[in-house]
Structure formats: C-alpha cells, structure tokens
Short mmCIF file of C-alpha atoms in Angstrom, two decimals:
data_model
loop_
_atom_site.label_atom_id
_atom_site.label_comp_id
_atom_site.label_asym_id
_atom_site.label_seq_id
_atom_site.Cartn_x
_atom_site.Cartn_y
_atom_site.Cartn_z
CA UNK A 247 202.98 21.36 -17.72
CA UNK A 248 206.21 19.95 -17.10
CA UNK A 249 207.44 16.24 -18.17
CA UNK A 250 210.37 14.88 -16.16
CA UNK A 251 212.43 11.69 -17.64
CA UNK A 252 214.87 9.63 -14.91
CA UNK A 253 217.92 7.73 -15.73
CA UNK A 254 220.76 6.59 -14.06
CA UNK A 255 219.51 4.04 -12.71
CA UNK A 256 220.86 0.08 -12.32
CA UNK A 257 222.63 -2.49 -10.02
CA UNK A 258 224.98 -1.32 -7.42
CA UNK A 259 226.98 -3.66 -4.59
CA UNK A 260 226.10 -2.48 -0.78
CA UNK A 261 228.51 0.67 -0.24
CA UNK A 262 228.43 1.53 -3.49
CA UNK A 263 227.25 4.64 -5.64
CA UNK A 264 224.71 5.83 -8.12
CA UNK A 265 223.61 9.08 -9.71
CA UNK A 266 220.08 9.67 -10.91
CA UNK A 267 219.47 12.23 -13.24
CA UNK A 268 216.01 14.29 -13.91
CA UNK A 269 215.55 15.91 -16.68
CA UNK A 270 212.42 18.25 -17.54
CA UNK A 271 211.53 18.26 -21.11
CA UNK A 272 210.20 22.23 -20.66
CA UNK A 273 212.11 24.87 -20.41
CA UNK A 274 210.33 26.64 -17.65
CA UNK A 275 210.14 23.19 -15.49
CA UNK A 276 213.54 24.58 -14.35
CA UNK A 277 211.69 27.48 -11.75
CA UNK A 278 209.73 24.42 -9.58
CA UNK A 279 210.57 22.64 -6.82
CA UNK A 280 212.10 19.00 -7.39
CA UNK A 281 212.14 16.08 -5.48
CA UNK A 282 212.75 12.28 -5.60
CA UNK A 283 210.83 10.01 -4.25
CA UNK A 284 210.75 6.17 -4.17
CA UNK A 285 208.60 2.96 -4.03
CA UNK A 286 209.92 -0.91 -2.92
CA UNK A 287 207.28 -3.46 -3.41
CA UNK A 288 204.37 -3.93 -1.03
CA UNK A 289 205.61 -0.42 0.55
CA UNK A 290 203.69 2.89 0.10
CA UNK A 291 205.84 5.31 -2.10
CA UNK A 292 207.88 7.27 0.23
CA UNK A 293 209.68 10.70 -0.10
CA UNK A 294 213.72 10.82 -0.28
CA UNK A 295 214.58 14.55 -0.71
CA UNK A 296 213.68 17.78 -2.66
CA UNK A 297 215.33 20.88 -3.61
CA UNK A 298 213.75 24.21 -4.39
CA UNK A 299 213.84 25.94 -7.65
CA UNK A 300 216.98 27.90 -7.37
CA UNK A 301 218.99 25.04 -5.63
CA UNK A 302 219.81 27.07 -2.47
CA UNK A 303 217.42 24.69 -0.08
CA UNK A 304 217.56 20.86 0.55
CA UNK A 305 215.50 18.31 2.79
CA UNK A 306 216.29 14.72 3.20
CA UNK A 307 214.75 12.08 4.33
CA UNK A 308 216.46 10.75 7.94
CA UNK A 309 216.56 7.36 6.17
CA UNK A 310 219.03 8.94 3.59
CA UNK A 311 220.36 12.13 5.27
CA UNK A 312 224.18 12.12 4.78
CA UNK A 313 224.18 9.52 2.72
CA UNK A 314 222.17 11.28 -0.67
CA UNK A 315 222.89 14.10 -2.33
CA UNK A 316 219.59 16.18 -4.36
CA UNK A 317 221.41 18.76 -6.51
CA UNK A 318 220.54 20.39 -9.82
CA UNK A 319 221.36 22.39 -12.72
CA UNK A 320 218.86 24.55 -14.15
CA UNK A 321 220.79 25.41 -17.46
CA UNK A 322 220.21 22.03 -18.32
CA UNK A 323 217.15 21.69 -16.84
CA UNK A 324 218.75 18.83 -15.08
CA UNK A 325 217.87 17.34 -11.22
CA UNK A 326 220.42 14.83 -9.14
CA UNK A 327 220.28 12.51 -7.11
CA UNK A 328 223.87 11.14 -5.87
CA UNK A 329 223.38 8.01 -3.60
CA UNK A 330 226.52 6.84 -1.88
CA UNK A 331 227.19 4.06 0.75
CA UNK A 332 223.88 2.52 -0.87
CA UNK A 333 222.01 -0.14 1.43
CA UNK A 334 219.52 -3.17 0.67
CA UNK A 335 216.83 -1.09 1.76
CA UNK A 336 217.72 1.67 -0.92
CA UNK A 337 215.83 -0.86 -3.45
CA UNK A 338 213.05 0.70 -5.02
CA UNK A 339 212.20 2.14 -7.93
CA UNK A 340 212.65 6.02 -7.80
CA UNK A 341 210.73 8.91 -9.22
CA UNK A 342 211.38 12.19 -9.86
CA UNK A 343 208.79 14.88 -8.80
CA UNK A 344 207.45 18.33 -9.30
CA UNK A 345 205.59 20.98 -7.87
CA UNK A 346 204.93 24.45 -7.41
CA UNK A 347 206.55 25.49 -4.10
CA UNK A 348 209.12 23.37 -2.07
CA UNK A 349 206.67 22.68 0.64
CA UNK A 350 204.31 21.54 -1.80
CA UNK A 351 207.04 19.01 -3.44
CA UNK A 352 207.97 17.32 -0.33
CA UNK A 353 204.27 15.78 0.12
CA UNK A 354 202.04 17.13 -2.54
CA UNK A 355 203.88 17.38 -6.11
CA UNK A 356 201.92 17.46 -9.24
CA UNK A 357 204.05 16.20 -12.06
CA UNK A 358 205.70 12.14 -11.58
CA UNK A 359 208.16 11.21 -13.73
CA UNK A 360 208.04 7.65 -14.91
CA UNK A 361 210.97 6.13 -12.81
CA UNK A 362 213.92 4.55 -12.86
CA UNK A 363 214.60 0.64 -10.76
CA UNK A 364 217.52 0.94 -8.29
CA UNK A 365 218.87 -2.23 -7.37
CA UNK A 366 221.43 -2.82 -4.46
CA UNK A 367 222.72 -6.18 -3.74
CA UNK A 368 224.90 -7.40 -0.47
#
C-alpha cells in the first residue's frame, strides 16, 4: 500500500503562488500514477491534474490548465503541485492521490492522502 502526506499548503493573495508537495511514505509508491485533486465546501471533490509514474505525461483540469504545474521527483518519492496566478475559486482543500495506471488516477485512484487547506483571498 502506499501512504501519501501533503504540505505546502496556506494563505495566498489572488495572483499569487503556492507549491504543494506529496510525499509517499513507501518506497515503491514512486512507480504509480499521481494526481491532485480538490474539495471546496458544499462542492463534490473534483480532479485538478495527474502525472504518470515516470513523469513524462500530464493532464490538467481546463479550470487550472496553464495556470498549475503537477511535477514530481521519484528519488524523493516526492509529487508537486505549483499553483500560480491563484484565484478565489482555487479554495479548497487539496488531496493528493494514487493509483495504478494514469487513466485510473484521473477518476478512479485508490490511495487519498489526508489533505492540505488552500486558502486564496482577493
């Protein structure tokens, strides 16, 4: 099994940046697909982008596309999020995600980390 533990996150002004960091307590958790998702009150938890085991493919969600940046570095069994030009909207606490294959991760992942609030104030 693999158990994933976010930080990074906090308050940010409208425009500004954070960085969200994953990390996977296994060794092995490195070879699956990641992904962050996220959750604002009242809202269903919603998908925000996901990266497959090696790093090579990406998929964002049109809400953040351009914007977010998934990334990760397997020697320290380490996933990314960057989030610039941060909105309102962006508020939501944010999980990180896990699953077998990178189709799986984008709507079907099997290990949740326990996630981290994002704030962003205008």
């Amino acid at each position: 099994q693999v158990q994933l533990v976010e930080s990074g996150g906090g308050l940010a002004q409208a425009g500004g940046s954070l960085k969200l960091s994953c990390a996977a307590s296994v060794r092995t958790g490195s070879m699956y697909a990641k992904a962050w998702f996220r959750q604002a009150p009242g809202l269903e938890r919603e998908f925000v982008a996901a990266v497959s085991w090696d790093g090579v493919t990406t998929y964002y969600a049109d809400s953040v596309k351009g914007r977010f940046t998934i990334s990760r570095d397997n020697a320290k069994n380490t996933v990314y999020l960057r989030m610039n030009s941060l909105k309102p909207e962006d508020t939501a606490v944010y999980y990180c995600a896990a699953a077998l294959t990178f189709h799986a991760v984008k709507s079907g992942p099997v290990w949740w980390g326990q996630g981290t609030q994002v704030t962003v104030s205008s």
